[in-house]
PDB file of C-alpha atoms in Angstrom:
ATOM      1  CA  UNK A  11     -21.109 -45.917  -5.856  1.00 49.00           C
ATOM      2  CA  UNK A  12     -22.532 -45.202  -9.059  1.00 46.00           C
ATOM      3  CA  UNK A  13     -24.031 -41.979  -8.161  1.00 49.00           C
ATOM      4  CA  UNK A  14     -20.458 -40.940  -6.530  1.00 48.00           C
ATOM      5  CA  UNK A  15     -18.908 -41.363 -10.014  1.00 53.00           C
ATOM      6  CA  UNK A  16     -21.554 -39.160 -11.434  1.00 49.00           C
ATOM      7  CA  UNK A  17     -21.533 -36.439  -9.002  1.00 55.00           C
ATOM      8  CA  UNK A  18     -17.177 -36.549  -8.879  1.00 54.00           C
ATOM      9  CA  UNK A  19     -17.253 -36.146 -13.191  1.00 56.00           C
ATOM     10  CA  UNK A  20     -19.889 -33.368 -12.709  1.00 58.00           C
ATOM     11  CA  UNK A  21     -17.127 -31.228 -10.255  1.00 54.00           C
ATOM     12  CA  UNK A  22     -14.379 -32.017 -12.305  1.00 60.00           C
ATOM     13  CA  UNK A  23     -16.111 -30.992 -15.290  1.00 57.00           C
ATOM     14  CA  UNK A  24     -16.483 -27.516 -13.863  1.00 56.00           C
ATOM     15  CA  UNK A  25     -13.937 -27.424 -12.266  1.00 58.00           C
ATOM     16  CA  UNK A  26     -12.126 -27.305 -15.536  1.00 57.00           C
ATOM     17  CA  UNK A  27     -14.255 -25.038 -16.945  1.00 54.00           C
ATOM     18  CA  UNK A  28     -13.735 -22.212 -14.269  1.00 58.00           C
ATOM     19  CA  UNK A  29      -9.999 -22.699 -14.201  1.00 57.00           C
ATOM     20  CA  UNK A  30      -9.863 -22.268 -17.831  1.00 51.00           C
ATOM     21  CA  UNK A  31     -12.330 -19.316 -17.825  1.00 52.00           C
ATOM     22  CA  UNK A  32     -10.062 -17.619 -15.026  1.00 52.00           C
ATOM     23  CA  UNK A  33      -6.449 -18.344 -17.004  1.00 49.00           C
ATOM     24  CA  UNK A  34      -7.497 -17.929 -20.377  1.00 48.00           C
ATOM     25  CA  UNK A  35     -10.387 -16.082 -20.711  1.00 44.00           C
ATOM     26  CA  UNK A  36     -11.466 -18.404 -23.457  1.00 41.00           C
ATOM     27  CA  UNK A  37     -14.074 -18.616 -25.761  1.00 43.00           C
ATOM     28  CA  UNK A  38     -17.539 -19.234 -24.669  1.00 43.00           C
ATOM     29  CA  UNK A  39     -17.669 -23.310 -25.108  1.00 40.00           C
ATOM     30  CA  UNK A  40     -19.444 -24.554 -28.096  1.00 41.00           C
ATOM     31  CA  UNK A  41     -21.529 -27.361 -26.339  1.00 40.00           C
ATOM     32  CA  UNK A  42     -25.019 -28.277 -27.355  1.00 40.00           C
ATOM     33  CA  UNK A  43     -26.081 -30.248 -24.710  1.00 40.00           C
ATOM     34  CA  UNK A  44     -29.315 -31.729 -26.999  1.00 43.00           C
ATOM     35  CA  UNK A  45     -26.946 -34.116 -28.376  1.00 43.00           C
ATOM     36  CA  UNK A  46     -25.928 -35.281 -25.065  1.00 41.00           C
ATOM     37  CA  UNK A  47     -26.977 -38.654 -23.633  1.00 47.00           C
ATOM     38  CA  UNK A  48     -26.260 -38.867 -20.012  1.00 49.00           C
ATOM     39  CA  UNK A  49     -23.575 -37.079 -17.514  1.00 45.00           C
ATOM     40  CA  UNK A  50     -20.359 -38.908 -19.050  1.00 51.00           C
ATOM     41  CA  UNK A  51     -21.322 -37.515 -22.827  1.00 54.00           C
ATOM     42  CA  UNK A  52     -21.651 -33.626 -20.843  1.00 49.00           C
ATOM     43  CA  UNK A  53     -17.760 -34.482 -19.222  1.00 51.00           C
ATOM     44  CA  UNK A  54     -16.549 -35.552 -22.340  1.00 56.00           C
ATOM     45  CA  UNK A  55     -17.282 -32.591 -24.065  1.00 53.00           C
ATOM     46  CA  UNK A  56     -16.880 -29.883 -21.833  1.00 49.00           C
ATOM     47  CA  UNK A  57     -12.721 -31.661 -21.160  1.00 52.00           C
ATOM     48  CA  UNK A  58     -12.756 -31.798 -24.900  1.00 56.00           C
ATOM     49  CA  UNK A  59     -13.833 -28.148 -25.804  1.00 52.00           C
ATOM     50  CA  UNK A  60     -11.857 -26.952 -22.927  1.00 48.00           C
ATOM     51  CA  UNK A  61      -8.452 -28.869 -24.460  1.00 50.00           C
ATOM     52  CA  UNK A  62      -9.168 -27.732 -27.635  1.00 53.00           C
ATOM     53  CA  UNK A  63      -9.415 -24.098 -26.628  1.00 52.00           C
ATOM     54  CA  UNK A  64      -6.497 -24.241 -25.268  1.00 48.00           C
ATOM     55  CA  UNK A  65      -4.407 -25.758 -28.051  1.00 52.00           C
ATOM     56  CA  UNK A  66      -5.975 -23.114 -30.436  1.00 54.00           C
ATOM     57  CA  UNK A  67      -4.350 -20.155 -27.497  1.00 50.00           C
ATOM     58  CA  UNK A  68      -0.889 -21.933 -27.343  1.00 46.00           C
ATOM     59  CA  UNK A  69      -0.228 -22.886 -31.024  1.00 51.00           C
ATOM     60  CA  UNK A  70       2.842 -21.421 -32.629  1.00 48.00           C
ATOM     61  CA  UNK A  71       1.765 -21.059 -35.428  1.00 48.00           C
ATOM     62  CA  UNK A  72      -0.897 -18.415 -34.453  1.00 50.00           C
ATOM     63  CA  UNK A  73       0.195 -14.936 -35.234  1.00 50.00           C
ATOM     64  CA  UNK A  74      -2.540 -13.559 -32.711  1.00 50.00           C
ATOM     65  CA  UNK A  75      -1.896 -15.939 -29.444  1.00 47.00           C
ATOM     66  CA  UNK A  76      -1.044 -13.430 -27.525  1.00 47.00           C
ATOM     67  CA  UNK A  77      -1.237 -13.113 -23.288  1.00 43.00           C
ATOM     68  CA  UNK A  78      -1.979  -9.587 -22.083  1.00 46.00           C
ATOM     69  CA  UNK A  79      -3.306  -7.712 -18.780  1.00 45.00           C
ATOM     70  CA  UNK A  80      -4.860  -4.727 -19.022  1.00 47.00           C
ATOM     71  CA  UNK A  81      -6.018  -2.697 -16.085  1.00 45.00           C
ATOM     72  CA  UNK A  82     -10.001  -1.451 -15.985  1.00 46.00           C
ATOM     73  CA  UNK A  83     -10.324  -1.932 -19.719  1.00 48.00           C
ATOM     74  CA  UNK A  84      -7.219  -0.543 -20.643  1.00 47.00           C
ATOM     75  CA  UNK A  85      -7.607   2.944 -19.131  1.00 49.00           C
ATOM     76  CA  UNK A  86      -5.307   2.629 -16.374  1.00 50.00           C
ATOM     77  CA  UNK A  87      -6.714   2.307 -13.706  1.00 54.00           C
ATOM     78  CA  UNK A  88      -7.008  -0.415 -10.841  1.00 56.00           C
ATOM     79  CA  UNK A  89     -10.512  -2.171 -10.377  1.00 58.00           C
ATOM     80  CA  UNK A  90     -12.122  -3.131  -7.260  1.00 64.00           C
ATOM     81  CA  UNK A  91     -10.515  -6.063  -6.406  1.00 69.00           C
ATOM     82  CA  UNK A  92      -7.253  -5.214  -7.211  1.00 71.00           C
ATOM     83  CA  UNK A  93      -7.495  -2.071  -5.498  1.00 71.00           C
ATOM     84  CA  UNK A  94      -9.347  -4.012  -2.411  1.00 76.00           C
ATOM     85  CA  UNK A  95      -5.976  -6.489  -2.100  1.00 75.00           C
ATOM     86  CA  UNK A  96      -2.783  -3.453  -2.105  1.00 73.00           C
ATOM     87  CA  UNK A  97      -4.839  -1.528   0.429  1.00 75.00           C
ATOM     88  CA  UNK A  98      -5.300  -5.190   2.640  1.00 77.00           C
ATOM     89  CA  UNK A  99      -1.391  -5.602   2.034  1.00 77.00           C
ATOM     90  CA  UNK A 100      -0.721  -2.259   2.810  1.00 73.00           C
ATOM     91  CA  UNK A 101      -2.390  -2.176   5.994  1.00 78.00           C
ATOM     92  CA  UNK A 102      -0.249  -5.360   7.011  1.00 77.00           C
ATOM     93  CA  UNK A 103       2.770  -2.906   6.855  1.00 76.00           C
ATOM     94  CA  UNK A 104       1.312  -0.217   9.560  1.00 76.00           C
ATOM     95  CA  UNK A 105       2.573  -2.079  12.130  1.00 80.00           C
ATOM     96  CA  UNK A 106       5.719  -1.654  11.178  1.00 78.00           C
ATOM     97  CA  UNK A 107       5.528   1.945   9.478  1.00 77.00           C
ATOM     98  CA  UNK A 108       4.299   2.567  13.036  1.00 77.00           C
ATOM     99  CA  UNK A 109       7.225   1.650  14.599  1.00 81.00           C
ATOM    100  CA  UNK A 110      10.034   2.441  12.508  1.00 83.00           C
ATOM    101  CA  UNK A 111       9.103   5.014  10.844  1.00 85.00           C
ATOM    102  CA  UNK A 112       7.524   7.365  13.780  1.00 88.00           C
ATOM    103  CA  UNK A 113       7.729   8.855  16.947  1.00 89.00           C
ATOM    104  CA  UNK A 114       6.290   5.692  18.324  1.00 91.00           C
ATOM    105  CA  UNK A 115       9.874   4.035  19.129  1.00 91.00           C
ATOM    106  CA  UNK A 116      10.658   6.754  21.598  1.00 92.00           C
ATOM    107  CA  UNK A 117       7.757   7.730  23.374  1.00 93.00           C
ATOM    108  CA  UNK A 118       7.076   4.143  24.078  1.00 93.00           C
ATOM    109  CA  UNK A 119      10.590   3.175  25.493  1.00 93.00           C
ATOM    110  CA  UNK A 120      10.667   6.575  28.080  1.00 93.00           C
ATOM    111  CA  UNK A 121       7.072   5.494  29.224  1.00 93.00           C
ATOM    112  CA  UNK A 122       8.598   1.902  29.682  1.00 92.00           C
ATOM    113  CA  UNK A 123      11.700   3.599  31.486  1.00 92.00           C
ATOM    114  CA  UNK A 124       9.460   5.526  33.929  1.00 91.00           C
ATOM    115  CA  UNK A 125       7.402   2.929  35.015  1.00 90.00           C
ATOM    116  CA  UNK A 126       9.969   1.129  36.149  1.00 89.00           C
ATOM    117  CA  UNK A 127      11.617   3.928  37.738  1.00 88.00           C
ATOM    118  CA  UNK A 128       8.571   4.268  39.720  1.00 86.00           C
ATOM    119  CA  UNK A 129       8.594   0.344  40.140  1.00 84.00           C
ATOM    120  CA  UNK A 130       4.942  -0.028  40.223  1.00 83.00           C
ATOM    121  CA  UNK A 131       5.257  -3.075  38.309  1.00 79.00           C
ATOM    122  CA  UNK A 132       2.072  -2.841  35.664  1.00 81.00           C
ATOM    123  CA  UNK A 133       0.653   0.314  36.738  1.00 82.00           C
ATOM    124  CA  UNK A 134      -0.173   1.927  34.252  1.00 87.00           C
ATOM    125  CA  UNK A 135      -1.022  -1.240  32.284  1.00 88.00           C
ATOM    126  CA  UNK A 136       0.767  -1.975  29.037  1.00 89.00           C
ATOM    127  CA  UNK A 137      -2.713  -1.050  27.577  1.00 91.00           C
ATOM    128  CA  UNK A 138      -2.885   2.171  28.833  1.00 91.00           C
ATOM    129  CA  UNK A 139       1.276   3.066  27.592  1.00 91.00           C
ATOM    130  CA  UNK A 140       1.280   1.858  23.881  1.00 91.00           C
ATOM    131  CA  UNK A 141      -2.680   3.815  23.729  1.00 91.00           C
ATOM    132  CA  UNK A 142      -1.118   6.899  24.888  1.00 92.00           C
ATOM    133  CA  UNK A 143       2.256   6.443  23.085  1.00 92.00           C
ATOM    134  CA  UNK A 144       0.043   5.377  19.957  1.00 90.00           C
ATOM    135  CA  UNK A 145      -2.301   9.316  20.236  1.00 92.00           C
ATOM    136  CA  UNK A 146       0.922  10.958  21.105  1.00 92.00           C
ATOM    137  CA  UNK A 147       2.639   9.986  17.977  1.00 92.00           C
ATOM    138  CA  UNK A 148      -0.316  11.184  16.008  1.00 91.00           C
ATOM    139  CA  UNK A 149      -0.691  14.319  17.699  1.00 93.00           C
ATOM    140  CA  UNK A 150       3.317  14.384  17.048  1.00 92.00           C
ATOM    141  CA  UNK A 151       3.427  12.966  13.122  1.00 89.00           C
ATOM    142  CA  UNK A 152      -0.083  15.079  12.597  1.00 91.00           C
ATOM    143  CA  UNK A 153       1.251  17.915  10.225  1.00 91.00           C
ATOM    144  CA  UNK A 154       3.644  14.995   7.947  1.00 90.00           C
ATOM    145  CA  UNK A 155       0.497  12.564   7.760  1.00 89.00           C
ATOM    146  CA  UNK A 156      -1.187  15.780   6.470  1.00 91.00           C
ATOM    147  CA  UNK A 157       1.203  16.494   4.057  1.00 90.00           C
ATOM    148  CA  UNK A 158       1.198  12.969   2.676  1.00 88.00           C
ATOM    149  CA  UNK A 159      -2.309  12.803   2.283  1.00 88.00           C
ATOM    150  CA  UNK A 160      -2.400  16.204   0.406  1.00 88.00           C
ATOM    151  CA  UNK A 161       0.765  15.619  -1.590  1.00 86.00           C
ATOM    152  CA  UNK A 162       0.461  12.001  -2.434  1.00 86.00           C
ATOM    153  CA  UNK A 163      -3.015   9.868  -1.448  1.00 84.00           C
ATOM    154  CA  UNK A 164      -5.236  12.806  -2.365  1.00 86.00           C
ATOM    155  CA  UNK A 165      -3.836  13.085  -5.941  1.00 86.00           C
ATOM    156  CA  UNK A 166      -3.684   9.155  -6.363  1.00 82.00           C
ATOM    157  CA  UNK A 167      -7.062   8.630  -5.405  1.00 81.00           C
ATOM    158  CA  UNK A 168      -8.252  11.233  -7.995  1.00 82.00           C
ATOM    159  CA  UNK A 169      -5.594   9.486 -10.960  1.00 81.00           C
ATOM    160  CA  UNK A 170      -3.303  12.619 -11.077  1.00 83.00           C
ATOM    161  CA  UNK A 171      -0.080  10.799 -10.333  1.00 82.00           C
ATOM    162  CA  UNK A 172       0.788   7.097 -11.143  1.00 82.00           C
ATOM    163  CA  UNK A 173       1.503   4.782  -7.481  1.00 76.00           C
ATOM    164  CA  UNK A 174       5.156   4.902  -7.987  1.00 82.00           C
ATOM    165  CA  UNK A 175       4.762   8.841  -7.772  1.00 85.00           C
ATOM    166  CA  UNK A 176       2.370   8.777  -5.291  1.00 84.00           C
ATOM    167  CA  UNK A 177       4.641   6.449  -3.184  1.00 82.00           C
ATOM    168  CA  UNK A 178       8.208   8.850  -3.857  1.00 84.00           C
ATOM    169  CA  UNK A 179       5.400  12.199  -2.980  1.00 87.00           C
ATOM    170  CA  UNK A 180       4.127  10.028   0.507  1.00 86.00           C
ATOM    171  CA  UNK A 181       7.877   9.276   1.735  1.00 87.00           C
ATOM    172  CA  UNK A 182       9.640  13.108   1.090  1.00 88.00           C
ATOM    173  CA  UNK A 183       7.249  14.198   4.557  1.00 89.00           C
ATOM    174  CA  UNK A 184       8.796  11.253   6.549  1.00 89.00           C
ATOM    175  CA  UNK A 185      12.354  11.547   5.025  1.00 89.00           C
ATOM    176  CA  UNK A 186      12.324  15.010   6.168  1.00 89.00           C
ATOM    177  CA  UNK A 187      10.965  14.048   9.772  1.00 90.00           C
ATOM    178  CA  UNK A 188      13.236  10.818  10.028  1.00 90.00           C
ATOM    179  CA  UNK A 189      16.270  12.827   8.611  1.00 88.00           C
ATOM    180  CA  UNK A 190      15.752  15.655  11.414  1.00 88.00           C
ATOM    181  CA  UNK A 191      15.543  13.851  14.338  1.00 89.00           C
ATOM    182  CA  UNK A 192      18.704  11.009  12.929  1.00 90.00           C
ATOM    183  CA  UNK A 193      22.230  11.760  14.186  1.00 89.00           C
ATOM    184  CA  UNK A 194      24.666  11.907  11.292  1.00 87.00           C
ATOM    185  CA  UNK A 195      27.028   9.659  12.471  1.00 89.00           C
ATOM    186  CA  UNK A 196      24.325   6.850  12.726  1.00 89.00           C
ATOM    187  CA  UNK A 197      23.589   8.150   8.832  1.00 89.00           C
ATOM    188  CA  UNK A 198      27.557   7.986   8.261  1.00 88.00           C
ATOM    189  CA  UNK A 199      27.735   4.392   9.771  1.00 88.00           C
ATOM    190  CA  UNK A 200      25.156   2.878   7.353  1.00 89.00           C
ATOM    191  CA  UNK A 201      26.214   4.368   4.768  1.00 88.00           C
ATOM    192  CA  UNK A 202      29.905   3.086   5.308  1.00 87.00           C
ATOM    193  CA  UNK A 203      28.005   0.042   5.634  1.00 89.00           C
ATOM    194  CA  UNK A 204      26.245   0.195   2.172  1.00 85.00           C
ATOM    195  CA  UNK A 205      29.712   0.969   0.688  1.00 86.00           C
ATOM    196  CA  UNK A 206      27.819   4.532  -0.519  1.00 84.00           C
ATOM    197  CA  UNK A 207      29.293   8.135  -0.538  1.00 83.00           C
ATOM    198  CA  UNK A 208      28.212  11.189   1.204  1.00 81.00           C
ATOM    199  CA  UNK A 209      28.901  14.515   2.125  1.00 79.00           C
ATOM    200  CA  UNK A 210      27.311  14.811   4.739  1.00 74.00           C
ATOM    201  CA  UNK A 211      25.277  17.149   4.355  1.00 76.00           C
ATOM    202  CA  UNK A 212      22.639  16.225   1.159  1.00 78.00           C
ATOM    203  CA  UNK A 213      19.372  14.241   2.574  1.00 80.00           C
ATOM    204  CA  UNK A 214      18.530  13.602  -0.881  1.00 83.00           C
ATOM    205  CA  UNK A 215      21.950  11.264  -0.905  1.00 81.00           C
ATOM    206  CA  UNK A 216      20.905   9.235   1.582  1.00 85.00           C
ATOM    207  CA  UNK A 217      18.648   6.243   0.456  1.00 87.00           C
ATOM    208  CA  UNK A 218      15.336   5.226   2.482  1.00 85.00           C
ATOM    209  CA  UNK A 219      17.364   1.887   3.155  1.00 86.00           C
ATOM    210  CA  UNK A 220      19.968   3.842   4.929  1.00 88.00           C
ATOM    211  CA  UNK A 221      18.067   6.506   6.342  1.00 90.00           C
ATOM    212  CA  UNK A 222      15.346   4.053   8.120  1.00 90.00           C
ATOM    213  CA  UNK A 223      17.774   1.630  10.414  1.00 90.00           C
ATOM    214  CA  UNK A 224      19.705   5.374  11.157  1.00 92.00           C
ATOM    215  CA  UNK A 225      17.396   6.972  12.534  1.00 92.00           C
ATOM    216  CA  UNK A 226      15.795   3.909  14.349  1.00 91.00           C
ATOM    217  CA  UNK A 227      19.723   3.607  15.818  1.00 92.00           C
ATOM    218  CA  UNK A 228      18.977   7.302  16.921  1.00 93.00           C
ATOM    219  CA  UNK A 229      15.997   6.899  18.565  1.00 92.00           C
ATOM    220  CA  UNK A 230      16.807   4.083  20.723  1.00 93.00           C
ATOM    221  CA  UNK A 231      20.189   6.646  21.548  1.00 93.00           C
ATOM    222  CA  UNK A 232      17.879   9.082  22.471  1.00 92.00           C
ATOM    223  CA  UNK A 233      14.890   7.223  24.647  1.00 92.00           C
ATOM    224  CA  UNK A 234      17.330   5.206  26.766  1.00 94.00           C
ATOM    225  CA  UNK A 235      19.449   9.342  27.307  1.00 93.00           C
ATOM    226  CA  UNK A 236      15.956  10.276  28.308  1.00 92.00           C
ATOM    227  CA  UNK A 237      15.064   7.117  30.668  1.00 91.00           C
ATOM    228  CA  UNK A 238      18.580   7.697  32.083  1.00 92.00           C
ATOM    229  CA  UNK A 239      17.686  11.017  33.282  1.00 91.00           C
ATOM    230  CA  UNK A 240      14.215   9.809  34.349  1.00 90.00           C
ATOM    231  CA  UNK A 241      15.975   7.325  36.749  1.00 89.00           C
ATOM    232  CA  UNK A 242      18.325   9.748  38.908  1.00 90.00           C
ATOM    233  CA  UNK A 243      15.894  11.026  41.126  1.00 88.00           C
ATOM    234  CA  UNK A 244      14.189   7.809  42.021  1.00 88.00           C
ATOM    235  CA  UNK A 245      17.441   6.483  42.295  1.00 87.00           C
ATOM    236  CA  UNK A 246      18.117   9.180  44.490  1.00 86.00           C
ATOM    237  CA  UNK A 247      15.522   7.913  47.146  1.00 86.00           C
ATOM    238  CA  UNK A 248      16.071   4.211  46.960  1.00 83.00           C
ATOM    239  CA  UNK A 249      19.671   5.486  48.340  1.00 85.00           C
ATOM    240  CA  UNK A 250      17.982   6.909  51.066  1.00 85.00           C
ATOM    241  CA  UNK A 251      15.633   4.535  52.039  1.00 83.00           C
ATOM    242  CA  UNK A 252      18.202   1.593  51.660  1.00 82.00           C
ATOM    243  CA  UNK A 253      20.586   3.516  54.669  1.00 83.00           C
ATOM    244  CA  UNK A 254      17.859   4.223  56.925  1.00 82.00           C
ATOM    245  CA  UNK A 255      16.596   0.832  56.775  1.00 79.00           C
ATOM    246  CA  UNK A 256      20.244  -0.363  57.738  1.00 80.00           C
ATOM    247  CA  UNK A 257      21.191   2.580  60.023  1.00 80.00           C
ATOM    248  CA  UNK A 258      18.067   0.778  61.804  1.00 79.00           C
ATOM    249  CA  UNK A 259      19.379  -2.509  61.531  1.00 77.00           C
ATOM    250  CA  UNK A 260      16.209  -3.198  58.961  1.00 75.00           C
ATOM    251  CA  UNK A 261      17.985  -5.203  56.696  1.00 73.00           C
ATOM    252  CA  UNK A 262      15.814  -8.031  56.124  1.00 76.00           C
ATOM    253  CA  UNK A 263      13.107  -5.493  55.327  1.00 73.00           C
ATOM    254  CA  UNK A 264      13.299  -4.805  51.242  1.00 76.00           C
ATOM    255  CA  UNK A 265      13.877  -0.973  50.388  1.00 73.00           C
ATOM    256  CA  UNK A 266      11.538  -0.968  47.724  1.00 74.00           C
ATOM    257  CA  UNK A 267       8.752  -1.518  49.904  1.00 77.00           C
ATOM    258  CA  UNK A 268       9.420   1.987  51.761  1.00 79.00           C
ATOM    259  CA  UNK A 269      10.842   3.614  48.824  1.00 80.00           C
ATOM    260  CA  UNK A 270       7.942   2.988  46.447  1.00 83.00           C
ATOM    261  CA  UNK A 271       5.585   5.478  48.203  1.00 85.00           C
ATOM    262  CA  UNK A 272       7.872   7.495  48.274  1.00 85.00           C
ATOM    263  CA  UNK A 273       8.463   7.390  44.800  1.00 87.00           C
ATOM    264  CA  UNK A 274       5.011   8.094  43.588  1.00 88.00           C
ATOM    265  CA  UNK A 275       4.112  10.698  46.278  1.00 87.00           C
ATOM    266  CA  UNK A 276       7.289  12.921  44.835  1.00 85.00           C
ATOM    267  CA  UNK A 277       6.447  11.612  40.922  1.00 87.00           C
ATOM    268  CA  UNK A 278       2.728  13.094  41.800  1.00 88.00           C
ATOM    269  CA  UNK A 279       3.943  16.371  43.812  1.00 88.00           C
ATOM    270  CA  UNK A 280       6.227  17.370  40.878  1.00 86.00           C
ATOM    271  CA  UNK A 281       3.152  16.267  38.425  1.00 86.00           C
ATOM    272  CA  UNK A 282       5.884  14.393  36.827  1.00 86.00           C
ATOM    273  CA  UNK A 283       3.329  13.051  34.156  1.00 90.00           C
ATOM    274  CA  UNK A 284       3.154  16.811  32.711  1.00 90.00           C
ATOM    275  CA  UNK A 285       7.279  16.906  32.987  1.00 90.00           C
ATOM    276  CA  UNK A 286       7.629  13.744  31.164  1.00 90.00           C
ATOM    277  CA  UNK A 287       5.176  13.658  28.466  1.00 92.00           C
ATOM    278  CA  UNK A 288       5.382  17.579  27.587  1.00 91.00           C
ATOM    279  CA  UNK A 289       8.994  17.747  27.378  1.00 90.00           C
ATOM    280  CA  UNK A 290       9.384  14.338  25.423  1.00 90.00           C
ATOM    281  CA  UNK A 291       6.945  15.896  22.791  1.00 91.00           C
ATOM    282  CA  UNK A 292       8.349  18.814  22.641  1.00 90.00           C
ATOM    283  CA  UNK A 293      11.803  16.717  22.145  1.00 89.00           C
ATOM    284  CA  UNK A 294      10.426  16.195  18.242  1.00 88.00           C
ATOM    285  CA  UNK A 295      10.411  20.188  17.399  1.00 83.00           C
TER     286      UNK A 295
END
């Protein structure tokens, strides 16, 4: 038990000594350990030197107890660490700059919409869709994320512009993409909504609060106008199959069953892939 005591004083002891060290950057502590009998003299005085330290910081009366941060030595700039935690934070945001803030919304939703026009169930695997609907959306947002690394992370990186700058320079690309594919009555809604003013016609009036639901509004509007489209034809054959099958008194036998072939043979002889995924790209330009 005795030896328990010892070793629990000796982590308290520094633990107090790194939590003041980290807080206060304090003084280097004027110990002597020489004059120091045994473990509870070394406690004693490290708690002591530590509680004197910081009275001396937090006295009134001290013209110079002052608290400041400065960033890399005062030259502005971000160290490692610092640096190493916004990017980890930032990256827990690409999900959702993915989604919102792309072509990913879309593309993903018509893929959805013509699988299950083809009703093939999981084929192609949910895998296979968001991959494609994740390299489509950077072959479709290629020349803004080029712009916003020239115009904004390049710069930043090399301590031209301050963060705030560099984070107004990264979001006039995707204002200008969002704002061209949003309908401006979803633009007009939310900004009812948000009690703001506008024209109509000035981008630059619309806030990034506004903007961003808008045009998410519009590309839901658009995808499911696309998947609608996507589902005539195949609709088209499950008519067909359904009265044969009960011109032929086949009504116990389900009309998928026939009409899926069917479905994928025509999907395949009109290379329907091409159709689908060409024109939906070339729905962005």
């Amino acid at each position: 038990m005795k030896n328990q005591s010892v070793w629990f004083k000796i982590v308290i002891g520094l633990c107090l000594l790194i939590s003041a060290g980290i807080l206060l950057y304090i003084t280097p502590l004027k110990a002597h350990a020489s004059g120091l009998q045994n473990v509870d003299d070394l406690t004693d005085a490290i708690t002591s030197s530590i509680s004197n330290d910081i009275e001396n910081e937090l006295n009134a009366d001290n013209p110079n107890s002052t608290f400041s941060v400065s960033f890399n030595s005062g030259n502005g700039e971000l160290n490692g660490s610092l640096r190493i935690l916004l990017i980890l934070t930032f990256i827990s945001f690409i999900p959702a700059m993915l989604v919102m803030l792309t072509s990913f919304t879309r593309i993903i939703i018509v893929l959805h919409f013509t699988r299950t026009a083809l009703g093939t169930q999981t084929a192609p695997p949910n895998q296979v869709l968001i991959g494609l609907a994740v390299f489509l959306t950077l072959f479709i947002m290629a020349p803004v994320l080029t712009r916003v690394n020239n115009e904004a992370i390049i710069p930043f990186d090399k301590g031209e512009i301050t963060a705030k700058e560099a984070l107004d320079k990264g979001m006039v690309p995707l204002r200008e993409f969002m704002y061209g594919q949003t309908q401006a009555k979803d633009v007009a809604t939310f900004m009812e909504i948000a009690n703001l003013e506008w024209d109509g016609s000035d981008p630059e009036a619309v806030p990034s609060t506004v903007l961003i639901p808008a045009f998410v509004l519009s590309e839901l509007r658009t995808s499911f106008i696309i998947g609608f489209l996507i589902y005539i034809p195949f609709i088209v054959i499950d008519m067909v199959v359904s009265s044969i099958l009960m011109s032929m008194g086949m009504m116990m036998l389900p009309p998928t069953t026939i009409s899926t072939p069917f479905k994928i043979l025509l999907f395949v002889l009109a290379d329907g892939w091409n159709l689908v995924i060409v024109n939906l790209v070339r729905s962005f330009y």
